[in-house]
Coordinates of C-alpha atoms in Angstrom, one line a residue:
Chain A
M27 CA 100.1 59.7 124.5
K28 CA 97.6 60.3 121.7
R29 CA 95.0 61.3 124.3
A30 CA 97.4 63.6 126.0
V31 CA 98.2 65.3 122.7
W32 CA 94.5 65.9 121.9
I33 CA 93.9 67.2 125.4
V34 CA 96.7 69.7 125.0
R35 CA 95.3 70.8 121.6
V36 CA 91.8 71.3 122.8
V37 CA 92.9 73.1 126.0
A38 CA 95.2 75.4 123.9
V39 CA 92.3 76.3 121.6
L40 CA 90.0 76.9 124.5
I41 CA 92.5 79.1 126.3
L42 CA 93.2 81.1 123.1
A43 CA 89.4 81.6 122.6
L44 CA 88.9 82.6 126.2
V45 CA 91.8 85.0 126.2
W46 CA 90.6 86.5 122.9
E47 CA 87.1 86.9 124.2
W48 CA 88.3 88.5 127.4
A49 CA 90.9 90.8 125.7
G50 CA 88.4 91.9 123.1
G51 CA 85.7 92.6 125.7
Q52 CA 87.9 95.1 127.6
G53 CA 86.2 97.8 125.7
G54 CA 87.5 101.2 124.7
A55 CA 90.0 101.7 121.9
F56 CA 91.2 98.1 122.2
E57 CA 87.8 96.6 121.1
D58 CA 88.1 98.7 117.9
V59 CA 91.3 96.9 116.9
F60 CA 90.8 93.5 118.6
P61 CA 87.1 92.6 118.7
P62 CA 86.0 89.6 120.9
I63 CA 85.8 86.3 119.1
S64 CA 82.0 86.2 119.5
S65 CA 81.8 89.5 117.4
V66 CA 84.1 88.0 114.8
L67 CA 82.0 84.8 114.6
G68 CA 78.8 86.8 114.3
A69 CA 80.3 89.0 111.6
W70 CA 81.5 85.9 109.8
W71 CA 78.0 84.5 109.7
D72 CA 76.6 87.8 108.3
V73 CA 79.3 88.0 105.7
V74 CA 79.1 84.5 104.3
R75 CA 75.3 84.8 103.9
Q76 CA 75.7 87.8 101.5
P77 CA 75.2 86.9 97.8
S78 CA 78.2 89.0 96.9
F79 CA 80.4 86.8 99.1
G80 CA 79.8 83.9 96.8
A81 CA 80.6 86.0 93.8
D82 CA 83.9 87.1 95.4
V83 CA 84.8 83.5 96.2
R84 CA 84.1 82.5 92.5
I85 CA 86.3 85.4 91.2
T86 CA 89.2 84.5 93.5
V87 CA 88.9 80.8 92.7
R88 CA 89.0 81.7 89.0
E89 CA 92.1 83.8 89.4
V90 CA 93.9 81.1 91.4
V91 CA 93.0 78.3 89.1
G92 CA 93.8 80.3 85.9
G93 CA 97.1 81.6 87.3
F94 CA 98.2 78.2 88.6
T95 CA 97.3 76.4 85.3
I96 CA 99.3 78.8 83.1
G97 CA 102.2 79.1 85.6
S98 CA 102.5 75.4 86.2
L99 CA 102.4 74.5 82.5
A100 CA 105.1 77.0 81.8
G101 CA 107.0 75.9 84.8
L102 CA 106.8 72.2 83.8
F103 CA 108.1 73.0 80.3
V104 CA 111.0 75.2 81.4
G105 CA 111.8 72.9 84.4
S106 CA 111.9 69.9 82.0
A107 CA 114.2 71.7 79.6
I108 CA 116.6 72.7 82.4
G109 CA 116.5 69.3 84.1
T110 CA 117.4 67.5 80.9
S111 CA 120.3 69.8 79.9
K112 CA 123.5 70.0 82.0
W113 CA 124.4 73.3 80.4
L114 CA 121.0 74.9 81.1
T115 CA 121.2 73.5 84.7
R116 CA 124.5 75.2 85.3
V117 CA 123.8 78.5 83.5
M118 CA 120.1 79.1 84.0
E119 CA 119.1 77.4 87.2
P120 CA 121.0 79.7 89.7
M121 CA 119.5 82.7 87.9
L122 CA 116.0 81.2 88.2
F123 CA 116.7 80.5 91.9
W124 CA 117.7 84.1 92.5
A125 CA 114.7 85.4 90.6
S126 CA 112.4 83.1 92.7
G127 CA 113.4 84.9 95.9
V128 CA 112.1 88.3 94.7
P129 CA 108.6 89.2 96.0
K130 CA 106.5 89.2 92.9
I131 CA 104.1 91.8 94.3
V132 CA 106.7 94.5 93.4
L133 CA 106.1 93.6 89.8
L134 CA 102.5 94.6 90.1
P135 CA 102.9 98.1 88.5
I136 CA 104.5 96.5 85.4
L137 CA 101.8 93.8 85.2
L138 CA 99.2 96.6 85.7
A139 CA 100.5 98.4 82.7
V140 CA 100.6 95.2 80.6
L141 CA 97.4 93.5 81.7
G142 CA 95.2 96.3 83.1
A143 CA 93.4 96.3 86.5
G144 CA 91.0 93.4 85.9
V145 CA 91.0 89.7 86.5
A146 CA 94.0 89.3 84.1
L147 CA 96.2 91.2 86.5
K148 CA 95.6 88.7 89.3
V149 CA 95.9 85.8 87.0
G150 CA 99.2 87.2 85.7
H151 CA 100.5 87.7 89.2
A152 CA 99.5 84.2 90.3
T153 CA 101.1 82.8 87.1
L154 CA 104.4 84.6 87.8
S155 CA 104.4 83.4 91.4
S156 CA 103.5 79.7 90.7
F157 CA 106.0 79.5 87.7
F158 CA 109.2 79.5 89.8
P159 CA 108.6 76.7 92.4
V160 CA 107.2 74.5 89.7
A161 CA 110.1 75.1 87.3
L162 CA 112.7 74.7 90.0
G163 CA 111.0 71.6 91.5
T164 CA 110.6 70.0 88.1
A165 CA 114.2 70.6 87.1
T166 CA 115.4 69.0 90.4
A167 CA 112.9 66.1 90.0
I168 CA 114.1 65.2 86.6
R169 CA 117.8 65.6 87.5
T170 CA 117.5 63.3 90.4
V171 CA 116.0 60.4 88.4
P172 CA 118.8 57.8 88.5
E173 CA 120.7 57.6 85.3
I174 CA 120.5 53.8 85.4
Y175 CA 116.8 54.0 84.6
G176 CA 117.4 55.8 81.3
R177 CA 120.3 53.4 80.4
V178 CA 118.2 50.3 81.1
S179 CA 115.3 51.5 79.0
R180 CA 117.7 52.4 76.1
T181 CA 119.4 49.1 76.4
I182 CA 116.2 47.2 76.0
G183 CA 115.3 49.3 73.0
A184 CA 112.6 51.6 74.4
R185 CA 111.7 54.6 72.2
T186 CA 112.3 58.1 73.4
W187 CA 108.6 58.7 74.3
H188 CA 108.5 55.4 76.1
T189 CA 111.5 56.4 78.2
A190 CA 110.0 59.9 78.8
F191 CA 106.5 58.9 79.8
L192 CA 106.9 55.4 81.2
V193 CA 110.3 55.8 83.0
Y194 CA 111.1 59.5 83.8
V195 CA 107.6 60.8 84.5
P196 CA 106.7 58.1 87.1
A197 CA 110.2 58.3 88.7
A198 CA 110.0 62.1 89.0
A199 CA 106.3 62.2 89.8
G200 CA 106.6 62.6 93.5
Q201 CA 108.8 65.6 93.4
I202 CA 106.9 67.1 90.5
L203 CA 103.6 66.8 92.4
T204 CA 105.2 68.4 95.5
A205 CA 106.4 71.3 93.3
L206 CA 102.9 71.6 91.9
R207 CA 101.4 71.7 95.4
L208 CA 103.8 74.5 96.3
G209 CA 103.0 76.3 93.2
F210 CA 99.3 76.1 94.0
A211 CA 99.8 77.4 97.5
V212 CA 101.8 80.3 96.2
S213 CA 99.2 81.1 93.5
I214 CA 96.5 81.4 96.2
V215 CA 98.7 83.8 98.2
S216 CA 99.6 85.9 95.2
A217 CA 96.1 86.2 93.8
L218 CA 94.7 87.3 97.1
L219 CA 97.6 89.7 97.7
A220 CA 97.1 91.3 94.3
E221 CA 93.4 91.6 95.1
T222 CA 94.3 93.6 98.3
A223 CA 96.3 96.0 96.1
V224 CA 94.3 96.5 92.9
A225 CA 90.8 95.0 92.6
T226 CA 87.1 95.7 92.8
A227 CA 86.0 92.2 93.7
G228 CA 87.4 89.0 95.2
L229 CA 88.1 87.9 98.8
G230 CA 91.3 89.9 99.1
F231 CA 89.5 93.0 98.0
R232 CA 86.7 92.3 100.4
A233 CA 89.2 92.0 103.3
I234 CA 91.0 95.3 102.5
H235 CA 87.6 97.0 101.8
Y236 CA 86.5 96.2 105.4
Y237 CA 89.8 97.4 106.7
Q238 CA 89.4 100.7 104.9
Q239 CA 85.8 101.1 106.2
L240 CA 87.0 100.2 109.7
R241 CA 84.6 97.2 109.8
V242 CA 87.1 95.3 111.9
P243 CA 85.1 92.2 113.0
E244 CA 84.2 91.6 109.3
M245 CA 87.8 92.1 108.3
Y246 CA 89.0 89.5 110.9
A247 CA 86.2 87.1 109.8
V248 CA 87.2 87.2 106.1
I249 CA 91.0 87.1 106.7
L250 CA 90.7 84.2 109.1
T251 CA 88.4 82.3 106.8
I252 CA 90.9 82.7 103.9
F253 CA 93.7 81.6 106.1
V254 CA 92.0 78.5 107.5
V255 CA 90.6 77.4 104.1
A256 CA 94.1 77.9 102.5
M257 CA 95.7 75.9 105.3
V258 CA 93.2 73.1 105.1
A259 CA 93.6 72.9 101.3
N260 CA 97.3 72.8 101.6
V261 CA 97.3 70.0 104.2
A262 CA 94.8 68.0 102.1
L263 CA 96.9 68.4 99.0
E264 CA 100.0 67.4 100.9
R265 CA 98.4 64.3 102.2
W266 CA 97.1 63.4 98.7
V267 CA 100.5 63.9 97.2
R268 CA 102.0 61.7 99.9
V269 CA 99.5 58.9 99.4
Y270 CA 99.7 59.1 95.6
T271 CA 103.4 59.1 95.4
R272 CA 103.6 56.1 97.8
H273 CA 101.7 54.3 95.1
F274 CA 104.5 54.9 92.6
E275 CA 107.1 53.8 95.1
D276 CA 105.2 50.6 95.8
D277 CA 104.9 50.0 92.1
R278 CA 108.7 50.5 91.9
G279 CA 108.2 53.4 89.4
A280 CA 108.9 52.3 85.8
R281 CA 107.2 49.9 83.6
V282 CA 108.3 49.9 79.9
D283 CA 106.2 48.2 77.3
I284 CA 108.2 47.7 74.1
A285 CA 106.3 47.6 70.9
S286 CA 107.4 44.5 69.2
Chain B
M12 CA 125.7 91.1 87.1
A13 CA 126.4 87.4 86.9
A14 CA 127.5 85.8 90.1
P15 CA 130.5 83.4 90.2
V16 CA 129.7 79.7 90.7
R17 CA 131.7 77.3 92.8
T18 CA 132.4 74.2 90.8
R19 CA 134.9 71.4 90.2
S20 CA 134.9 71.9 86.4
P21 CA 138.3 71.6 84.7
S22 CA 137.9 75.2 83.6
A23 CA 137.7 76.4 87.2
G24 CA 140.3 78.8 88.3
R25 CA 142.3 78.7 91.6
R26 CA 139.3 79.8 93.7
G27 CA 137.0 77.2 92.1
V28 CA 135.2 79.8 90.0
D29 CA 134.1 78.6 86.6
Y30 CA 134.8 81.4 84.2
R31 CA 132.9 79.8 81.3
L32 CA 129.8 79.8 83.4
V33 CA 130.3 83.4 84.5
L34 CA 130.8 84.4 80.8
S35 CA 127.7 82.4 79.6
R36 CA 125.5 84.1 82.2
T37 CA 127.0 87.6 81.5
I38 CA 126.4 87.1 77.8
I39 CA 122.8 86.0 78.4
I40 CA 122.1 89.0 80.6
L41 CA 123.8 91.5 78.2
A42 CA 122.0 90.0 75.2
G43 CA 118.6 90.3 77.0
A44 CA 119.5 93.9 78.0
A45 CA 120.5 94.7 74.4
V46 CA 117.2 93.3 73.0
L47 CA 115.2 95.3 75.6
E48 CA 117.2 98.5 74.8
L49 CA 116.4 98.1 71.1
A50 CA 112.7 97.3 71.8
A51 CA 112.3 100.3 74.1
R52 CA 114.1 102.8 71.9
S53 CA 112.4 101.7 68.6
A54 CA 109.0 101.5 70.4
W55 CA 108.4 97.9 69.4
L56 CA 107.1 97.6 73.0
P57 CA 105.1 100.5 74.5
P58 CA 107.1 102.8 76.8
T59 CA 104.3 102.4 79.4
F60 CA 105.7 99.1 80.5
V61 CA 109.2 98.7 79.0
A62 CA 112.1 101.0 79.9
A63 CA 115.4 101.0 78.1
P64 CA 118.1 99.5 80.4
T65 CA 120.3 102.5 80.0
R66 CA 117.5 104.7 81.4
V67 CA 117.0 102.2 84.3
V68 CA 120.7 102.5 85.1
G69 CA 120.4 106.2 84.9
S70 CA 117.5 106.1 87.4
L71 CA 119.5 103.9 89.7
V72 CA 122.5 106.3 89.6
K73 CA 120.1 109.2 90.3
G74 CA 118.6 107.3 93.3
F75 CA 122.0 106.8 94.8
S76 CA 123.2 110.3 94.2
T77 CA 120.1 111.9 95.8
G78 CA 120.3 109.4 98.7
S79 CA 116.7 108.2 98.3
L80 CA 117.8 104.7 97.3
V81 CA 120.4 104.5 100.1
S82 CA 117.9 105.5 102.8
A83 CA 115.3 103.1 101.4
L84 CA 117.8 100.3 101.4
W85 CA 118.7 101.2 105.0
E86 CA 115.1 101.2 106.1
T87 CA 114.4 97.8 104.5
T88 CA 117.6 96.3 105.8
T89 CA 116.8 97.5 109.4
E90 CA 113.3 96.1 109.3
V91 CA 114.7 92.8 108.1
A92 CA 117.4 92.7 110.8
L93 CA 114.9 93.5 113.6
A94 CA 112.4 90.9 112.4
L95 CA 115.2 88.3 112.1
L96 CA 116.4 89.1 115.7
L97 CA 112.8 88.7 117.0
S98 CA 112.0 85.6 115.0
G99 CA 115.4 84.1 115.8
V100 CA 114.9 84.5 119.5
V101 CA 111.3 83.4 119.6
G102 CA 111.8 80.6 117.0
L103 CA 114.8 79.0 118.6
T104 CA 113.2 79.2 122.1
L105 CA 109.9 77.7 121.0
G106 CA 111.6 75.1 118.8
Y107 CA 113.7 74.0 121.8
V108 CA 110.6 73.8 124.0
L109 CA 108.7 71.8 121.4
W110 CA 111.6 69.4 121.1
R111 CA 112.1 69.0 124.8
S112 CA 108.4 68.2 125.5
R113 CA 107.2 65.3 123.4
V114 CA 103.5 66.0 124.2
L115 CA 103.8 69.7 123.2
G116 CA 105.8 68.8 120.1
E117 CA 103.3 66.2 118.9
A118 CA 100.4 68.5 119.7
F119 CA 101.6 71.6 117.9
M120 CA 104.1 70.6 115.2
P121 CA 101.5 69.4 112.7
M122 CA 99.7 72.8 113.0
L123 CA 103.0 74.7 112.7
T124 CA 104.0 72.7 109.7
A125 CA 100.6 73.4 108.1
M126 CA 101.0 77.1 108.9
F127 CA 104.5 77.0 107.4
S128 CA 103.1 76.8 103.9
S129 CA 100.0 78.9 104.5
P130 CA 99.4 82.5 103.5
V131 CA 100.6 84.1 106.7
I132 CA 101.3 87.3 104.8
L133 CA 97.6 87.8 104.2
L134 CA 97.3 88.5 107.9
Y135 CA 98.9 91.9 107.3
P136 CA 95.7 93.9 107.6
I137 CA 95.4 92.6 111.2
A138 CA 99.0 93.8 111.9
L139 CA 98.0 97.2 110.4
V140 CA 94.9 97.4 112.7
L141 CA 96.9 96.4 115.8
F142 CA 100.0 98.5 115.2
G143 CA 98.8 101.2 112.8
R144 CA 100.5 102.1 109.6
T145 CA 104.0 102.0 111.2
H146 CA 107.3 100.2 110.8
R147 CA 106.3 98.2 113.9
A148 CA 103.4 96.6 111.8
I149 CA 105.9 95.6 109.1
V150 CA 108.4 94.1 111.6
V151 CA 105.7 92.2 113.5
Q152 CA 104.2 90.8 110.3
A153 CA 107.6 89.8 109.0
T154 CA 108.5 88.2 112.4
A155 CA 105.2 86.2 112.2
Y156 CA 106.1 85.0 108.7
G157 CA 109.8 84.2 109.5
V158 CA 109.4 82.5 112.9
L159 CA 107.6 79.5 111.4
P160 CA 110.5 77.9 109.4
I161 CA 112.8 78.7 112.3
I162 CA 110.6 76.8 114.8
V163 CA 110.1 73.8 112.4
Y164 CA 113.7 73.5 111.5
T165 CA 114.9 73.9 115.1
V166 CA 112.7 71.0 116.2
R167 CA 114.0 69.0 113.2
A168 CA 117.6 69.9 113.9
L169 CA 117.5 68.9 117.5
S170 CA 115.6 65.7 116.8
E171 CA 118.2 64.6 114.2
V172 CA 121.1 64.8 116.7
P173 CA 122.3 61.2 116.9
Q174 CA 121.4 59.3 120.1
V175 CA 125.0 58.1 120.5
L176 CA 126.1 61.7 121.0
H177 CA 123.5 62.0 123.9
R178 CA 124.9 58.8 125.4
V179 CA 128.5 60.0 125.1
S180 CA 127.5 63.2 126.8
D181 CA 126.0 61.2 129.7
V182 CA 129.1 59.0 129.9
E183 CA 131.3 62.1 130.0
C184 CA 129.0 63.7 132.7
L185 CA 128.7 66.9 130.7
S186 CA 126.7 69.8 132.3
A187 CA 123.6 71.1 130.4
W188 CA 125.6 74.0 129.1
Q189 CA 128.5 71.9 128.0
R190 CA 126.2 69.5 126.3
A191 CA 124.5 72.3 124.4
R192 CA 127.7 74.1 123.5
L193 CA 129.9 71.1 122.6
V194 CA 127.4 68.5 121.3
M195 CA 123.9 69.8 120.5
V196 CA 124.6 73.0 118.7
P197 CA 127.4 71.7 116.4
A198 CA 125.4 68.6 115.6
A199 CA 122.2 70.6 114.9
A200 CA 124.0 73.5 113.1
P201 CA 123.5 72.4 109.5
T202 CA 119.7 72.1 109.8
L203 CA 119.5 75.2 112.0
A204 CA 121.3 77.1 109.3
T205 CA 118.7 76.0 106.7
G206 CA 115.9 77.1 109.0
L207 CA 117.5 80.5 109.5
R208 CA 118.1 80.9 105.8
L209 CA 114.4 80.1 105.0
G210 CA 113.4 82.5 107.8
V211 CA 115.4 85.4 106.4
T212 CA 114.0 84.7 102.9
Y213 CA 110.5 84.8 104.2
I214 CA 111.2 87.9 106.2
L215 CA 112.7 89.7 103.3
I216 CA 109.7 88.9 101.1
S217 CA 107.3 90.0 103.8
V218 CA 109.1 93.3 104.5
V219 CA 109.3 94.3 100.8
A220 CA 105.7 93.2 100.1
M221 CA 104.3 95.2 103.0
E222 CA 106.4 98.3 102.2
F223 CA 104.9 98.1 98.7
L224 CA 101.3 97.5 99.8
V225 CA 101.2 99.9 102.7
Q226 CA 103.7 102.5 101.5
I227 CA 105.4 103.2 104.9
G228 CA 108.9 103.4 103.6
G229 CA 111.8 101.3 102.2
L230 CA 112.3 99.9 98.7
G231 CA 108.7 98.7 98.4
Q232 CA 107.4 102.2 98.8
L233 CA 109.9 103.6 96.2
I234 CA 108.5 101.1 93.7
Q235 CA 104.9 102.2 94.4
L236 CA 105.8 105.9 94.2
S237 CA 107.6 105.5 90.9
A238 CA 104.5 103.7 89.5
L239 CA 102.2 106.4 90.7
R240 CA 104.4 109.0 89.0
F241 CA 104.4 106.9 85.8
D242 CA 108.2 106.8 86.2
I243 CA 108.7 103.5 84.4
P244 CA 112.5 103.5 84.5
G245 CA 112.2 104.3 88.2
V246 CA 110.0 101.3 88.7
Y247 CA 112.4 99.0 87.0
A248 CA 115.4 100.6 88.8
H249 CA 113.9 100.0 92.2
V250 CA 112.7 96.5 91.3
L251 CA 116.3 95.8 90.2
A252 CA 117.5 97.1 93.5
V253 CA 115.1 94.5 95.2
V254 CA 116.4 91.8 92.9
V255 CA 120.0 92.6 93.8
L256 CA 119.3 92.8 97.5
T257 CA 117.4 89.5 97.5
S258 CA 120.1 87.8 95.4
V259 CA 122.9 89.1 97.6
V260 CA 121.1 88.0 100.8
I261 CA 120.2 84.6 99.5
S262 CA 123.7 83.9 98.0
G263 CA 125.3 85.0 101.3
L264 CA 123.0 82.8 103.4
Q265 CA 123.6 79.8 101.0
A266 CA 127.4 80.3 101.4
I267 CA 127.1 80.4 105.2
E268 CA 124.8 77.3 105.1
R269 CA 127.3 75.4 102.9
R270 CA 130.1 76.4 105.3
V271 CA 128.2 75.2 108.3
Q272 CA 127.3 72.0 106.6
Q273 CA 131.0 71.2 106.0

């Protein structure tokens, strides 16, 4: 069965590559908008060897990491506050949920007025985007910790910070890490999207710059590189979170050391 | 405007609406608006990025009276509806095929699940190159974004139909159509509804984002045009229109999903 699955995958990729190469090689206007895969691969090799490509990668990584760090810290704080308060859960969480469905790219003009057109704009956009999934996920994670955990730790005399860090955090760790993973994925998308709109550097800017210059093979090369790298990073993070949280489940979550 | 919440609280009215919650949310929103109004009018915050709520409302009213907001809403809604139709047909069909064929399902589901949380929206320049700066590009891009959760959740929904229901269908000698209509679809409906809700959410985000970036039409373009004219109340007014549209669509879909899951 496993062999059949791998055969299907390899055949599918080969068919896709062959169809792409054939369709792109038809020439005429079609080749301008859908270049053959060999042209795209050749353009990819030319693009990644340019020194400016490395600089663009570093700028994009800085924006993503900066935006995710600020957004996730704020999200963890707000999510914890909401998750530990029944009133805040009932009043604020639905409003946060509605706000999370709004495409943050439409707030770009406001962010532009506040933060300017530099790196801060992309960091701000990534912050705004990553905040919501982290806040909502953290609130849900804390709320779903069984009440019995808290009651047991209070019964045996654990202090508040013992209960918080040795009981609630391990119990909620799995869902919080999943929320952080989602926040990271979203901050990648939003930093790159903001670069396509307002930027002078970065991978998103490079892709849209090639589009505006009608350098189509280069545009395909950069976009597909971004897409594949983001997908691989996402899958790797998801696997890591799954393995890491299995460790907490094996450990049965909480261990409370009481200072005597 | 604060939305009513369905709850079993003792203060809930006859229709299960908790008026204390509605009041709390309304007070929070009005308090926030009052602070912003004061901040904008007394110039605590620069007028380049804060607009007084009263001016924002004025801009909204102007948009409705001139018809620009209505036609933009219509364009956005039409694009969302078309993309949903396409992604629904393609997503449900592919989902069924991947469920029926174990080999195909195991071969492609991991890739589809990985793509589900990947930046599909960043492929929009490719859509522009292939279809030009037209509404078609927006619909195709939104379809590509919305079809993924529909496929994933269709496979999940059909896989979760209990085996006993299949055996009962065999015992009752149901035809394929009867099996689908009387057993599979009702059993899979809750998870299918979740997939469709996610699909619509992704489609809405994609449509508005592309309208904003590419400026072809719709609410997204109105936001960009207001920004280019330094019409800050207009920017906030159109962002508010997007917020309201998104909230209404998501709330409506959640209500349908809850109904189906009952």
